[in-house]
mmCIF file of C-alpha atoms and ligand atoms in Angstrom:
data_model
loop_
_atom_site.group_PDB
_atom_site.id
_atom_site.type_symbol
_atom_site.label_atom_id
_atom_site.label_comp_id
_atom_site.label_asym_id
_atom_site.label_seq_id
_atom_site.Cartn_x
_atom_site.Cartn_y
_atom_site.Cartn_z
ATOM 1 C CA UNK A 373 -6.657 1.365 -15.717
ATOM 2 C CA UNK A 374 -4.820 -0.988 -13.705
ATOM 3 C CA UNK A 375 -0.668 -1.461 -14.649
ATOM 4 C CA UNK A 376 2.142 -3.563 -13.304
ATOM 5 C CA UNK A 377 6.034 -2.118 -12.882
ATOM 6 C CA UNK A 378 9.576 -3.080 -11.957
ATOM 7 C CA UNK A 379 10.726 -0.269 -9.488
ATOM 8 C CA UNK A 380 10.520 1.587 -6.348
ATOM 9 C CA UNK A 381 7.425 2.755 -5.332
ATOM 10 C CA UNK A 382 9.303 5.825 -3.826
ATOM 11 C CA UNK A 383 10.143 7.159 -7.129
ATOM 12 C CA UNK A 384 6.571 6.815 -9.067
ATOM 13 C CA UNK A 385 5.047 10.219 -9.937
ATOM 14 C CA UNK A 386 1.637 9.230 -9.049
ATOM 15 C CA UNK A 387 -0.771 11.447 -6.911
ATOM 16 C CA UNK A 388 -0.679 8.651 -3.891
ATOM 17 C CA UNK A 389 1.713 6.057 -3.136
ATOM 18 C CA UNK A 390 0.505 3.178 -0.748
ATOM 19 C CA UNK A 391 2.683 2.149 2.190
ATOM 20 C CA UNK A 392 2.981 -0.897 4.032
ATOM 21 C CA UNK A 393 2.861 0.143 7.207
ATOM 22 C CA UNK A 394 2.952 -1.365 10.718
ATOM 23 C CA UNK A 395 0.325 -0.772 13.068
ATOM 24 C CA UNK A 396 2.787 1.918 15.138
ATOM 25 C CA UNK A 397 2.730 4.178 12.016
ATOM 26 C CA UNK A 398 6.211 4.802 13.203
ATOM 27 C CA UNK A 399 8.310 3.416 10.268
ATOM 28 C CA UNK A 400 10.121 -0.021 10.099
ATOM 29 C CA UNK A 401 12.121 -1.753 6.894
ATOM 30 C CA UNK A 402 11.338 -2.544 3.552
ATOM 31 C CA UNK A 403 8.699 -0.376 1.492
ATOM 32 C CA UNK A 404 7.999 1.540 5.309
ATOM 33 C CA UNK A 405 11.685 2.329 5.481
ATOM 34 C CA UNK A 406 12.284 3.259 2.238
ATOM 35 C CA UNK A 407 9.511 5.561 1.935
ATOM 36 C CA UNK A 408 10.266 7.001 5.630
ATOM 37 C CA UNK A 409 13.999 7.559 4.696
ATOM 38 C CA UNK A 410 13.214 9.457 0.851
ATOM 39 C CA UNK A 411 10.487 11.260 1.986
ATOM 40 C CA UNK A 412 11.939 12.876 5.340
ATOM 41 C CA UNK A 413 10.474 14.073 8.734
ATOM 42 C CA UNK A 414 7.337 15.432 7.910
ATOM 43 C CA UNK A 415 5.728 12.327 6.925
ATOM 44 C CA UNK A 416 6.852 10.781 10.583
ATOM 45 C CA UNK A 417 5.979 13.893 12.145
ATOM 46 C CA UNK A 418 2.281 13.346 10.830
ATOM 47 C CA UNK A 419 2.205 9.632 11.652
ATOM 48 C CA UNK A 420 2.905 10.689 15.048
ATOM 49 C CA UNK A 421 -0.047 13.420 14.988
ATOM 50 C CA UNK A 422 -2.096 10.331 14.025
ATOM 51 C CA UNK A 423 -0.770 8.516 17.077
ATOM 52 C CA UNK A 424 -1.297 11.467 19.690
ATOM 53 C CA UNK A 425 -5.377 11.663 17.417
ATOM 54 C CA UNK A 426 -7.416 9.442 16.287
ATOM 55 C CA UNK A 427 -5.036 6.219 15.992
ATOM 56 C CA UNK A 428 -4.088 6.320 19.630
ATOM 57 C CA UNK A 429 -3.635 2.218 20.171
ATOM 58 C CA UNK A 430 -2.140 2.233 16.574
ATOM 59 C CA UNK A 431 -3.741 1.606 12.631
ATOM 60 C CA UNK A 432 -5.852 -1.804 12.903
ATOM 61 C CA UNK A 433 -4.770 -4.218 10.057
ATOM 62 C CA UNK A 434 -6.396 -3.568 6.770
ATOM 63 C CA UNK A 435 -7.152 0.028 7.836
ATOM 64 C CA UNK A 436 -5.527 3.396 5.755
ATOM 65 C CA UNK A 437 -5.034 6.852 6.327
ATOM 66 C CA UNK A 438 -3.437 9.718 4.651
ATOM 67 C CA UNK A 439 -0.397 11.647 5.448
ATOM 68 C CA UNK A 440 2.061 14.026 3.237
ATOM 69 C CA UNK A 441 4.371 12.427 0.861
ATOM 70 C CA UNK A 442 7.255 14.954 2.135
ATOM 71 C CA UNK A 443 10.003 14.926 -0.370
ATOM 72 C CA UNK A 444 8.629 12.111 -2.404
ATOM 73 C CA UNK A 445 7.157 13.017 -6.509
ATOM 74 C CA UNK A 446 3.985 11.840 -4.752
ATOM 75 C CA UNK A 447 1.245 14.296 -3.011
ATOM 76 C CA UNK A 448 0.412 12.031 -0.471
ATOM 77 C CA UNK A 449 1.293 8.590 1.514
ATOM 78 C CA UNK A 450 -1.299 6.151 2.441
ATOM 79 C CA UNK A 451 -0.438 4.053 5.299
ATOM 80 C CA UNK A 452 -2.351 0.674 5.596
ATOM 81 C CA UNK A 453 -0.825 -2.257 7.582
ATOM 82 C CA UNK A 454 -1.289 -5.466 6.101
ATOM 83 C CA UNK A 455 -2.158 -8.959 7.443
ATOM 84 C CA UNK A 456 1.010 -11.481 8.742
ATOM 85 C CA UNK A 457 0.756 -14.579 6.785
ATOM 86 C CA UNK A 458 -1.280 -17.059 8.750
ATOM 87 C CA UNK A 459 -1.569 -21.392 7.344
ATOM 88 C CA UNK A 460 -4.047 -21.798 9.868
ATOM 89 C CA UNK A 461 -6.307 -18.965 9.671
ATOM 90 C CA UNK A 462 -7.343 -17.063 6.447
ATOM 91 C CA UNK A 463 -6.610 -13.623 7.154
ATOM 92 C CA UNK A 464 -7.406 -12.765 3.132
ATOM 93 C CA UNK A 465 -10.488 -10.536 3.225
ATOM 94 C CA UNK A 466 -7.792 -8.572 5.943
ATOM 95 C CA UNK A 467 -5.307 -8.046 2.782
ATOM 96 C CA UNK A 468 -8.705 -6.968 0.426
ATOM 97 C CA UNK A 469 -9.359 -4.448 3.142
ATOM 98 C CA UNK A 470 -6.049 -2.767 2.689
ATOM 99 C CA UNK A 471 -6.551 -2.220 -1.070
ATOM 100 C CA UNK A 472 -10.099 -1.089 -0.664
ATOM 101 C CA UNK A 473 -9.852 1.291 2.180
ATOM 102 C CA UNK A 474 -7.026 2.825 0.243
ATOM 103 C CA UNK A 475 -8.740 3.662 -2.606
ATOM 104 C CA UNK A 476 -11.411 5.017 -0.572
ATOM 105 C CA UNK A 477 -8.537 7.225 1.116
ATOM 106 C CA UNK A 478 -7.439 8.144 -2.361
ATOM 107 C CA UNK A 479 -10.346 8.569 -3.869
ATOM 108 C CA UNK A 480 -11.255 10.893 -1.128
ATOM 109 C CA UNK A 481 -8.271 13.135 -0.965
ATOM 110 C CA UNK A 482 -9.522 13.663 -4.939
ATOM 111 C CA UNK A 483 -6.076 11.339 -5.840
ATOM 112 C CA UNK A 484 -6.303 10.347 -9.725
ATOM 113 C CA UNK A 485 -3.390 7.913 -9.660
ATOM 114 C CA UNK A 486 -2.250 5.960 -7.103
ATOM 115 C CA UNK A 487 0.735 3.192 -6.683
ATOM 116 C CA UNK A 488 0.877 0.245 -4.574
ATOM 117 C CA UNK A 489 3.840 -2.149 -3.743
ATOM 118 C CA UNK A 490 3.015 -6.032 -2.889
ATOM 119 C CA UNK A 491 1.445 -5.450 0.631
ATOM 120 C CA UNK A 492 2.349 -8.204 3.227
ATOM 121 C CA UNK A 493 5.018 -9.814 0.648
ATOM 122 C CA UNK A 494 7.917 -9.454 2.358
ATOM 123 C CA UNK A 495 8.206 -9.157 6.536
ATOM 124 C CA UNK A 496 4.440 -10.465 6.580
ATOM 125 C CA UNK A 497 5.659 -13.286 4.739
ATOM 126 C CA UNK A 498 2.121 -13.426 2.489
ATOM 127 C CA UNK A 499 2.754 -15.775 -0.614
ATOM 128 C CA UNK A 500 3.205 -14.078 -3.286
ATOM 129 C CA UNK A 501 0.941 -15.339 -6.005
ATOM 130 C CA UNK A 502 -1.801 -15.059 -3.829
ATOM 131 C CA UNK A 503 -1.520 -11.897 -2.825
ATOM 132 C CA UNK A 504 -1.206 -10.922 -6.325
ATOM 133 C CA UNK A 505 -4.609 -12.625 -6.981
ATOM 134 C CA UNK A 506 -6.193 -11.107 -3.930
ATOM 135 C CA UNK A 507 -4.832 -7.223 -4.412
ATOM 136 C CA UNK A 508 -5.372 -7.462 -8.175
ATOM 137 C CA UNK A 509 -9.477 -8.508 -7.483
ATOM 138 C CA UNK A 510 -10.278 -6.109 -5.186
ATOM 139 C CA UNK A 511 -8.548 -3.230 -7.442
ATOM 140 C CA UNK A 512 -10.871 -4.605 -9.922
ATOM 141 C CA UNK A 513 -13.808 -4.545 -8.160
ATOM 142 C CA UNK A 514 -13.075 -0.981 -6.722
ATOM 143 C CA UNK A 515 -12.391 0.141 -9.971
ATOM 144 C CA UNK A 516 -15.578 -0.301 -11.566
ATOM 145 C CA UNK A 517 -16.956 2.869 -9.752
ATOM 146 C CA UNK A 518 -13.808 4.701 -8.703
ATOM 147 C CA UNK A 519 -12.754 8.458 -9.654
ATOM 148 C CA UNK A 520 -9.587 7.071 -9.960
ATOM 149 C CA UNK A 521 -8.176 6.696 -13.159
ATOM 150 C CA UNK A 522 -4.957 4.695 -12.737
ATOM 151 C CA UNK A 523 -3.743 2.142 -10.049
ATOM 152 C CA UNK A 524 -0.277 0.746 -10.498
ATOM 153 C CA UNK A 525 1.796 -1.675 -9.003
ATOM 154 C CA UNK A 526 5.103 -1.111 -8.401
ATOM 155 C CA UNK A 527 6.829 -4.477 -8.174
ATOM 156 C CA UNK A 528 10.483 -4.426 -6.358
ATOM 157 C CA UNK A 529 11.841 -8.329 -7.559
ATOM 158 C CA UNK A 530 10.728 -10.672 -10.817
ATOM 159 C CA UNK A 531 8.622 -13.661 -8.961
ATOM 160 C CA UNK A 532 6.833 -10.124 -7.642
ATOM 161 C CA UNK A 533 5.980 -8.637 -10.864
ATOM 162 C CA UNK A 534 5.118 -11.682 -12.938
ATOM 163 C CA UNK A 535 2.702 -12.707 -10.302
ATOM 164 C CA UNK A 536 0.985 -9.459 -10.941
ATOM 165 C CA UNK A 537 1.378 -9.064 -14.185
ATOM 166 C CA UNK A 538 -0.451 -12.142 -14.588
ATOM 167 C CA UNK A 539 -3.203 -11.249 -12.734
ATOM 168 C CA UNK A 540 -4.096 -8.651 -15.182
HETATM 169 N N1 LIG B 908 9.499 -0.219 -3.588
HETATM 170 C C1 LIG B 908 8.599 -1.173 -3.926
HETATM 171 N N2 LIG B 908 8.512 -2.359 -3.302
HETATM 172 C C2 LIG B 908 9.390 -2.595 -2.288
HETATM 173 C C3 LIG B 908 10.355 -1.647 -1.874
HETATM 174 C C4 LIG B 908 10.383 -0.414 -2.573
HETATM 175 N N3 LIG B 908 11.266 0.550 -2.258
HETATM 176 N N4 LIG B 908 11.060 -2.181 -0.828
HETATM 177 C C5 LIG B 908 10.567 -3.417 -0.620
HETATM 178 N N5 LIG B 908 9.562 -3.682 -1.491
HETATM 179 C C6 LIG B 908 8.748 -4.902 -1.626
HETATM 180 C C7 LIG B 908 9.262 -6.147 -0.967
HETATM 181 O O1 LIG B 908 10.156 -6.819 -1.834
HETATM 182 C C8 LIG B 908 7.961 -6.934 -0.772
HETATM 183 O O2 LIG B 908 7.664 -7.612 -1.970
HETATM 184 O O3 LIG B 908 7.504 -4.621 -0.977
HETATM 185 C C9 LIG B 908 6.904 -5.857 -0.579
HETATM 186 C C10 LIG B 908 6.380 -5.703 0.845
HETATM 187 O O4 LIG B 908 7.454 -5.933 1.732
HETATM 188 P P1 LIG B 908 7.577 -5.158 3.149
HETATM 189 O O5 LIG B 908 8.017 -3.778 2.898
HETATM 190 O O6 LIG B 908 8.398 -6.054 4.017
HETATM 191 O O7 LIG B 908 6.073 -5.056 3.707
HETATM 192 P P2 LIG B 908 5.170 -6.146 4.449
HETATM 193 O O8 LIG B 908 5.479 -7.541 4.019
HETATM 194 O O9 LIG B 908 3.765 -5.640 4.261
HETATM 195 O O10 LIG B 908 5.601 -6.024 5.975
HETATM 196 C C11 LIG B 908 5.288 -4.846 6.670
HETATM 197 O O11 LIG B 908 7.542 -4.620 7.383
HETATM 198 O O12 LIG B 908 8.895 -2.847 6.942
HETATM 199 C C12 LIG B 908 8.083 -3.404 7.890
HETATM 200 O O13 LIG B 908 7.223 -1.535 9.115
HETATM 201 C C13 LIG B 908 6.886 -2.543 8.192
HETATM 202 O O14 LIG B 908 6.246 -3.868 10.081
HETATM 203 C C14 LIG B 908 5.930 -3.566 8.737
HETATM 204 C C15 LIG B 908 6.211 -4.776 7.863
#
């Protein structure tokens, strides 16, 4: 079941909400700050674990990996960091990786329900109807043999959510 909202993605009650990271894991604006600044310290404080571990030179774009949600409704955060917007190079199959590999993540923390906001939409400057198109297709295709039963997109303006909601 795949379903487009208005809202934040801070506030769904979903098992896993998706962030859109950077590659530092160490916070920034938008969706990143948002989530950062509801869900407190312990998320950071994890991030950072990640950095001292196994992410040492950072996440690679289109990569995800699991911390707490902290104080958010949500049991856990995935962090993926999505492509910049490139006209001369077509950095697409970068912005499928991000869904994918979080679902995977999801799907292996035994998540049912997971949210995503419009990766690389906003800093990453990523048109928005084709992101919609690319994110919605590789949901689909994930879905077909997922344990997941519900993927939503959480959809912060209007031009966001009717490019989604379209897609669907
Ligand atoms: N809930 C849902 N969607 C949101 C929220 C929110 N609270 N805040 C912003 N958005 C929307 C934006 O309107 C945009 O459509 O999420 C989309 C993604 O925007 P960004 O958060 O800017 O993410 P992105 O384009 O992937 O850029 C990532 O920005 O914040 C930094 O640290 C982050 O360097 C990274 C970069």
């Amino acid at each position: 079941m795949i379903e487009t909202v208005r809202g934040d993605i801070t506030e769904q009650r979903v098992d896993a909400v998706v962030n859109a990271a950077n590659s530092s894991l160490l916070g920034g604006g938008g969706v990143d700050g948002a989530i950062h600044r509801k869900g407190g310290e312990e998320i950071l404080a994890e991030c950072r674990a990640l950095r001292a571990s196994k992410y040492g030179g950072g996440l690679p774009t289109g990569q995800a990996v699991a911390t707490t949600a902290g104080r958010l409704p949500a049991r856990w955060v995935i962090h993926t960091v999505g492509p910049v917007w490139s006209s001369s190079e077509d950095r697409s199959s970068l912005l499928a990786d991000c869904h994918r590999n979080s679902l995977r993540v999801a799907a292996e923390l035994g998540a049912s329900t997971v949210a995503f906001p419009a990766i690389s939409t906003g800093v990453y400057r990523w048109p928005v109807e084709s992101a919609a198109e690319i994110a919605v297709a590789t949901v689909k295709e994930e879905l077909r043999d997922s344990s997941l039963t519900l993927v939503r997109f959480v959809l912060f303006d209007d031009d966001a959510y009717g490019a989604f909601s379209a897609q669907l």
